[in-house]
Short mmCIF file of C-alpha atoms in Angstrom, two decimals:
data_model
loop_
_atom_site.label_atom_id
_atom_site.label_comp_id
_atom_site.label_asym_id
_atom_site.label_seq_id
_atom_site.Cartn_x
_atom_site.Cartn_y
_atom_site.Cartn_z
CA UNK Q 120 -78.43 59.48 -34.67
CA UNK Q 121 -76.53 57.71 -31.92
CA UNK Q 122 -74.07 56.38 -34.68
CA UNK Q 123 -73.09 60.57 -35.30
CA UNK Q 124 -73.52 60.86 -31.75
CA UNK Q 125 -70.85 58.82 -31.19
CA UNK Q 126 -68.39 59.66 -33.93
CA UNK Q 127 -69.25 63.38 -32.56
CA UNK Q 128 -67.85 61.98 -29.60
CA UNK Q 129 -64.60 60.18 -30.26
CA UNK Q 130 -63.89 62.98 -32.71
CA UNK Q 131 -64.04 65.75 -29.83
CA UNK Q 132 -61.85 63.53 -27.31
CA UNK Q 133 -59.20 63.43 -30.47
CA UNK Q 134 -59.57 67.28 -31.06
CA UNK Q 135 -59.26 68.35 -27.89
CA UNK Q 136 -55.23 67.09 -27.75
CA UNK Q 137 -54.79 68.04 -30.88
CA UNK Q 138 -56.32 71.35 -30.36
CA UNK Q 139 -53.87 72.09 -27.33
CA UNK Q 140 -51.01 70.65 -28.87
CA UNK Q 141 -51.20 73.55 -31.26
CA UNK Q 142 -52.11 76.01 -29.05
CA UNK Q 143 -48.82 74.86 -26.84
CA UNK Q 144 -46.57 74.93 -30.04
CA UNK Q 145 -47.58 78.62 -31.53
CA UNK Q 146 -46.77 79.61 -27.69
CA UNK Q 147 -50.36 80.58 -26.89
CA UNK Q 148 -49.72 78.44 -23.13
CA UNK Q 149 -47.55 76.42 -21.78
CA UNK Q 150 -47.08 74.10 -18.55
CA UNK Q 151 -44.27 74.48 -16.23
CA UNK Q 152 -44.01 71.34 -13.66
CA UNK Q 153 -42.31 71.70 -10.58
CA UNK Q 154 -38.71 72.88 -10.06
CA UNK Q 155 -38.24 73.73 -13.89
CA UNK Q 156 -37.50 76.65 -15.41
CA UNK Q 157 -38.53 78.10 -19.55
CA UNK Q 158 -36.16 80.49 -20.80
CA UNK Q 159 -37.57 81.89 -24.00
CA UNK Q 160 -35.16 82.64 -26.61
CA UNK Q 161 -36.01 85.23 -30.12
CA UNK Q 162 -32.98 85.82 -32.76
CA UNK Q 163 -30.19 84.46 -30.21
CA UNK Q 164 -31.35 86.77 -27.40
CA UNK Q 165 -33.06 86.10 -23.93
CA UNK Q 166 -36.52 87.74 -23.61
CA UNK Q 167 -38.12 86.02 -20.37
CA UNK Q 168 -38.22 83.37 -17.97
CA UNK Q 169 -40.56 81.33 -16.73
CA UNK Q 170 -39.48 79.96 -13.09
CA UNK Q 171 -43.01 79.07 -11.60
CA UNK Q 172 -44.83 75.93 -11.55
CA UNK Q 173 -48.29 76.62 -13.54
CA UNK Q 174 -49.90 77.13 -16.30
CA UNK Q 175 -48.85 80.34 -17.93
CA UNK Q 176 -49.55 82.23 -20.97
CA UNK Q 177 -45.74 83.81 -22.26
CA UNK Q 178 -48.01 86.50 -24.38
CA UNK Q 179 -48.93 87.92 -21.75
CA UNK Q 180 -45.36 87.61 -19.97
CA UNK Q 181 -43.51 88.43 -22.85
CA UNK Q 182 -45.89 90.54 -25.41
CA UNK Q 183 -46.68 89.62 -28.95
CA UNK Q 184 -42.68 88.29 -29.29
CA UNK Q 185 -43.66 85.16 -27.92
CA UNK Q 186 -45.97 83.78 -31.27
CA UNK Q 187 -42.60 84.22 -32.95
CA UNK Q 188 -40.46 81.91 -30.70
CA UNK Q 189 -42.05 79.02 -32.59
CA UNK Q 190 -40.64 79.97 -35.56
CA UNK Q 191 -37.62 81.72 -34.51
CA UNK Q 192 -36.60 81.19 -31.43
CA UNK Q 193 -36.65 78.71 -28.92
CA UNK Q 194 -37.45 77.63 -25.74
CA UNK Q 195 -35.18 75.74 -22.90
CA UNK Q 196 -36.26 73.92 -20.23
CA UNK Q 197 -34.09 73.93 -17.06
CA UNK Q 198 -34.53 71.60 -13.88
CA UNK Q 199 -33.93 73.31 -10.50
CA UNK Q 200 -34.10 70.39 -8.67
CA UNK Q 201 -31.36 69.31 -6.34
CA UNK Q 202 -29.01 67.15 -7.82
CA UNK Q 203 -25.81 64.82 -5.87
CA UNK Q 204 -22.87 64.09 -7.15
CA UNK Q 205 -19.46 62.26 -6.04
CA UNK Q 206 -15.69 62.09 -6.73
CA UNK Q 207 -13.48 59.33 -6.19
CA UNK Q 208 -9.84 59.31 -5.53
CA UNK Q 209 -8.73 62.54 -5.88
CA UNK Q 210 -5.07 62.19 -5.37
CA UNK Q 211 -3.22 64.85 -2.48
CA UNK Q 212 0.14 64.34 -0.62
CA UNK Q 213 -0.17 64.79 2.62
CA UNK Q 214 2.71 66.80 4.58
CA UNK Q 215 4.91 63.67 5.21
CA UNK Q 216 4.52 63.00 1.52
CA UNK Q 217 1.73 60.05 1.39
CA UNK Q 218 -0.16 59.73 -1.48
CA UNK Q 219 -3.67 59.47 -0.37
CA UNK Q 220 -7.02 59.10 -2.42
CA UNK Q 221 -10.43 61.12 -1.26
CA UNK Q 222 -13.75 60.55 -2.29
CA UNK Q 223 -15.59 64.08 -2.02
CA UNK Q 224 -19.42 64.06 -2.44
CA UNK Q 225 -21.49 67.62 -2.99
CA UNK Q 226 -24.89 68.88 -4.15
CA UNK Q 227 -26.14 71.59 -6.16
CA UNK Q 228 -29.07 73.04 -7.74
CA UNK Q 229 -30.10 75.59 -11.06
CA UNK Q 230 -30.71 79.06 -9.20
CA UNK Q 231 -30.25 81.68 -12.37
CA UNK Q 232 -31.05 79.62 -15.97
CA UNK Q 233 -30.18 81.89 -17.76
CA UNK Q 234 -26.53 82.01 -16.60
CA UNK Q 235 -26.62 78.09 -16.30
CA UNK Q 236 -27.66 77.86 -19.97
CA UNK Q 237 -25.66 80.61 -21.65
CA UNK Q 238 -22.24 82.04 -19.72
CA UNK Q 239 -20.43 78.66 -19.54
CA UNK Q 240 -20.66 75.40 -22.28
CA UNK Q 241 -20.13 72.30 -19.77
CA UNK Q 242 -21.48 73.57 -16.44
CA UNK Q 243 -21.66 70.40 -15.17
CA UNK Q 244 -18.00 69.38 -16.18
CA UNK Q 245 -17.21 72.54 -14.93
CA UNK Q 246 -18.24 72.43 -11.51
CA UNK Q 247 -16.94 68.87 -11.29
CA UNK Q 248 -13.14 69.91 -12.03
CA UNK Q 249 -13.82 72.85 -9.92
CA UNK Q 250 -14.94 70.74 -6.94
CA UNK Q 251 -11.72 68.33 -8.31
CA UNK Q 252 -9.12 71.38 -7.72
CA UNK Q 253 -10.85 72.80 -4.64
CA UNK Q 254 -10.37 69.84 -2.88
CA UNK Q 255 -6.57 69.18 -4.41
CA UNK Q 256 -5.76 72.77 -3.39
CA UNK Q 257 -7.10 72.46 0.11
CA UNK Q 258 -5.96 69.19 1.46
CA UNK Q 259 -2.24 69.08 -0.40
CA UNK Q 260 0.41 69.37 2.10
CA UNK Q 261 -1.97 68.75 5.50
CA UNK Q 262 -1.03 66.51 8.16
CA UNK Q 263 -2.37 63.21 7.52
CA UNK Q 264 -3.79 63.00 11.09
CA UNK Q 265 -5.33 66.38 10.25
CA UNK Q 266 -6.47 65.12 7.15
CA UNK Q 267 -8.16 61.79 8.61
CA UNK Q 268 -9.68 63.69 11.61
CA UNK Q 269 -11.05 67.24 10.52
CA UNK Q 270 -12.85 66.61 7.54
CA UNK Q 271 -16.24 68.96 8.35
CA UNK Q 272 -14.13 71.67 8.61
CA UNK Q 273 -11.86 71.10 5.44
CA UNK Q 274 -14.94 70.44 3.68
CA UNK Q 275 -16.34 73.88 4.59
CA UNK Q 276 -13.13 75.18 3.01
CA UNK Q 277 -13.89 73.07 0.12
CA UNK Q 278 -17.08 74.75 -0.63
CA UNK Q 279 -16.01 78.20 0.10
CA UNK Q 280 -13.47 77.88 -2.45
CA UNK Q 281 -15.83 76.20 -5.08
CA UNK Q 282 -18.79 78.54 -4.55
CA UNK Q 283 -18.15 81.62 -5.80
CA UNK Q 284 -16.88 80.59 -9.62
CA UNK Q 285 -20.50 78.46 -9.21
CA UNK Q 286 -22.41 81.44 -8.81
CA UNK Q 287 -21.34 82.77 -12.06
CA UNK Q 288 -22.20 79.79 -13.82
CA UNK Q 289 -25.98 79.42 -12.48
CA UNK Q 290 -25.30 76.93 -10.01
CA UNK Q 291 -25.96 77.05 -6.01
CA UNK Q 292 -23.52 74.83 -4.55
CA UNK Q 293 -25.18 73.02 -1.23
CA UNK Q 294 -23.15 70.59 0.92
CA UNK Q 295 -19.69 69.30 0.63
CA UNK Q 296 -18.71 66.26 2.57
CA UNK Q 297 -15.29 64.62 2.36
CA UNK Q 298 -16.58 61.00 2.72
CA UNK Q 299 -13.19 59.15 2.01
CA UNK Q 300 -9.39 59.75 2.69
CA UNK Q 301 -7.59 56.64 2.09
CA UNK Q 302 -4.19 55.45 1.75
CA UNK Q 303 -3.31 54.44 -1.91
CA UNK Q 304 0.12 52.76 -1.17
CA UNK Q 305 -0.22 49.21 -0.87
CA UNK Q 306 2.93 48.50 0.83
CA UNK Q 307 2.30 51.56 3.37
CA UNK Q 308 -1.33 49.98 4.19
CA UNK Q 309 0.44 46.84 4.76
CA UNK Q 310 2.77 48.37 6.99
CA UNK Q 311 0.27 50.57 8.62
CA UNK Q 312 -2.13 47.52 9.23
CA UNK Q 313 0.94 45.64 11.16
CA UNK Q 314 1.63 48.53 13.26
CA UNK Q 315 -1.93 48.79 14.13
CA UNK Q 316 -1.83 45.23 14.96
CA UNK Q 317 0.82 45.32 17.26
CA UNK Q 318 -0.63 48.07 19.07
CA UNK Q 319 -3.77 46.12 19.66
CA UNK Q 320 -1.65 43.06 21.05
CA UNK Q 321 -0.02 45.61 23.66
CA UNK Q 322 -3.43 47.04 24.98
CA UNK Q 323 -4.85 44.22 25.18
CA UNK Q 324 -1.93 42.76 26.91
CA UNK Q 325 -1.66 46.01 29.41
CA UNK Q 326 -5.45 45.41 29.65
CA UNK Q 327 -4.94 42.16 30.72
CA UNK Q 328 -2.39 42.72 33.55
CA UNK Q 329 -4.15 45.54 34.50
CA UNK Q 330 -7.18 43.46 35.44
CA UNK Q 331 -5.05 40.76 37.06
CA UNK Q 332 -3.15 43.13 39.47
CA UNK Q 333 -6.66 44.81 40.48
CA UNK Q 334 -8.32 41.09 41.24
CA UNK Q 335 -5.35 40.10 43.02
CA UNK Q 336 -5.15 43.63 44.74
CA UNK Q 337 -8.83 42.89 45.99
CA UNK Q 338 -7.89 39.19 46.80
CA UNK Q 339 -4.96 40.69 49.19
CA UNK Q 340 -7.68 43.21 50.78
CA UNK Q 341 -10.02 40.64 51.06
CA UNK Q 342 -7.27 38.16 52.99
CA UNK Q 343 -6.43 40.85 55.10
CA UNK Q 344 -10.02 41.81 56.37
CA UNK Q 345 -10.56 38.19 56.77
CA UNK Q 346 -7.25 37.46 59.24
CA UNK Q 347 -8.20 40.51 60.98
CA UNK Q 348 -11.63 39.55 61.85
CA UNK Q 349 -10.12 35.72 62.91
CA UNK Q 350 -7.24 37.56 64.90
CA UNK Q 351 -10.34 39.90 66.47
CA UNK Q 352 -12.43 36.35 67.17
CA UNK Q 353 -9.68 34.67 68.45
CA UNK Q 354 -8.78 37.61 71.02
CA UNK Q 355 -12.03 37.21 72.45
CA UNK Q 356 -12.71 33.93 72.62
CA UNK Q 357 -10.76 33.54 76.29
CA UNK Q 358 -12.89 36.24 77.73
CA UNK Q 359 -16.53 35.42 76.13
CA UNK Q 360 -15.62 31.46 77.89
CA UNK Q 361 -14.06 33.18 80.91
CA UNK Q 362 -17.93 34.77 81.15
CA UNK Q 363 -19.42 31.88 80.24
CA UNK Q 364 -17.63 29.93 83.26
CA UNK Q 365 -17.85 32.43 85.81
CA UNK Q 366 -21.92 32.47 84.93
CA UNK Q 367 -22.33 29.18 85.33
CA UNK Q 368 -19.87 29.10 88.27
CA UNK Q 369 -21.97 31.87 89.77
CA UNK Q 370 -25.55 29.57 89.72
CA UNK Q 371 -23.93 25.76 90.13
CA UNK Q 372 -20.23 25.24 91.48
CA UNK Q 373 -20.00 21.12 90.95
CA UNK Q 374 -20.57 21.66 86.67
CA UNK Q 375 -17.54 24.51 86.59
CA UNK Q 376 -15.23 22.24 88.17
CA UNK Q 377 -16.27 19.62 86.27
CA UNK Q 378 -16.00 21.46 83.27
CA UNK Q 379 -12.49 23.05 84.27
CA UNK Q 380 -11.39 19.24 84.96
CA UNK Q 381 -12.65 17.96 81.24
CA UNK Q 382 -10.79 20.83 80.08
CA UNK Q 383 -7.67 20.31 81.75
CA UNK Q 384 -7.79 16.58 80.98
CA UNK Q 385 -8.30 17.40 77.44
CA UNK Q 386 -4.97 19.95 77.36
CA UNK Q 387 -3.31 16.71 79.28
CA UNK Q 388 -4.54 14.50 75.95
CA UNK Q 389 -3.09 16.74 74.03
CA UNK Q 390 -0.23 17.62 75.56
CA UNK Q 391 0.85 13.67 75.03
CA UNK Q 392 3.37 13.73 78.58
CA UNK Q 393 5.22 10.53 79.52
CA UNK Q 394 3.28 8.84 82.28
CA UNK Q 395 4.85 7.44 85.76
CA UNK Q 396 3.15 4.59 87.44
CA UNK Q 397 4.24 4.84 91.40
CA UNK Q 398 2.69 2.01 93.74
CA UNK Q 399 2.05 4.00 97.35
CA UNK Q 400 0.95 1.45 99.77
CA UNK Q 401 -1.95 -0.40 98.93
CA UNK Q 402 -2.89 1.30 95.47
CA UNK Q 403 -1.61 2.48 92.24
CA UNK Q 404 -1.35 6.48 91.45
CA UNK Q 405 -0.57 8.05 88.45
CA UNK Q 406 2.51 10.95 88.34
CA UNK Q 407 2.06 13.07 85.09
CA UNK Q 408 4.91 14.70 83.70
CA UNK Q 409 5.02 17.49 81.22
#
């Protein structure tokens, strides 16, 4: 008994696919996953769609037709999902008649299957060499400063141009991005890179300057403030010791004329005169000249 048991068993878990599986293919049921679409097709002509994720049963979407799109018709599965693409060196002249090469990148996404599938062969070709002239048509002939500078807006232009012609074939175009303009000339980027050189050696040399007139414009200030303050010291000086003597004149006579005498011997010193040595009767005095 456990012997049928199990061959009962293994026989139901193989039955069960195979029971679905034909189920599925006489279009009793069918799964759709996520961001796909089932259009269902009888004798070359649409009958119903099928654009939510779930088990569904077209029978009862699309009546007793759909047990003969087995056998008859068909059915296509779309994706939705969002899908990125990018083109590389499209080639535009810009006003002063540079060739230059752009990289464009866009995205877009299945929003009507039906007209994805049936109103145009090569969709996706399609809306490449539509993107491809879009972008031709709107950057020929710009400034090349415009071109390098305002690429959100020209891509906006970009998609407005490309979107409507996308509509009809199924597709929502989402966003356009101009990601690359660049110079396809060798001898021009050559010449470009040199002038763009030589422009850096001049900043940097007016930087330069500029910071060595601005230290030396402080150093000047800052010599300034300083002889002013020694001029301003040196001013008072004779009256803070004029003070000083007169206070200690003021409280002990004997030390300020002893200090006026040091002082005046020391301006003598200094002064180097030529000394006279006159004998006057018994002793010796010394005559100072200046």
């Amino acid at each position: 008994m456990e012997i049928f048991a199990a061959i009962a068993f293994f026989a139901g878990i193989l039955f069960v696919p195979v029971f679905l599986s034909l189920l599925s293919f006489f279009g009793l049921f069918i799964a759709v996953q996520e961001r796909t679409s089932v259009v269902f097709t009888l004798f070359g002509k649409v009958i119903g769609c099928i654009d939510e994720a779930g088990l569904h049963s077209p029978v009862r979407l699309l009546g007793m037709r759909a047990l003969l799109v087995p056998f008859f018709g068909k059915r296509h599965f779309v994706s939705s999902s969002m899908r990125q693409s990018y083109l590389r060196n499209q080639m535009v002249n810009s006003e002063e008649g540079t060739p230059m090469g752009v990289g464009i990148w866009y995205e877009m996404k299945v929003i009507d299957p039906e007209k994805f599938l049936f109103v145009n062969a090569n969709p996706d070709q399609s809306l490449e060499a539509n993107v491809a002239n879009a972008t031709v048509s709107v950057l020929s002939n710009l400034e090349m400063e415009t071109m390098l500078e305002d690429r959100h807006s020209l891509s906006r232009s970009v998609r407005s141009h490309v979107s409507p012609l996308s509509e009809k074939w199924g597709y929502q175009l989402g966003s356009v991005y101009i990601r690359k303009v660049a110079f396809t000339d060798a001898q021009m980027v050559h010449d470009i890179t040199g002038k763009v050189v030589k422009r850096l050696v001049q900043v940097t040399s007016a930087m330069k300057q500029d910071g060595e007139n601005r230290v030396g414009l402080i150093r000047s200030q800052a010599n300034r403030r300083v002889s002013e303050e020694m001029a301003r010291a040196m001013a008072m000086r004779p009256e803070v010791v004029g003070n000083m003597l007169n206070e200690i004149g003021g409280k002990d006579p004997e030390i300020r004329d002893a200090v006026i005498t040091v002082l005046e011997t020391e301006k003598l010193i200094e002064a180097k005169p030529e000394v006279e040595i006159v004998a006057l009767g018994g002793g010796i005095e010394f005559v100072k000249q200046v």
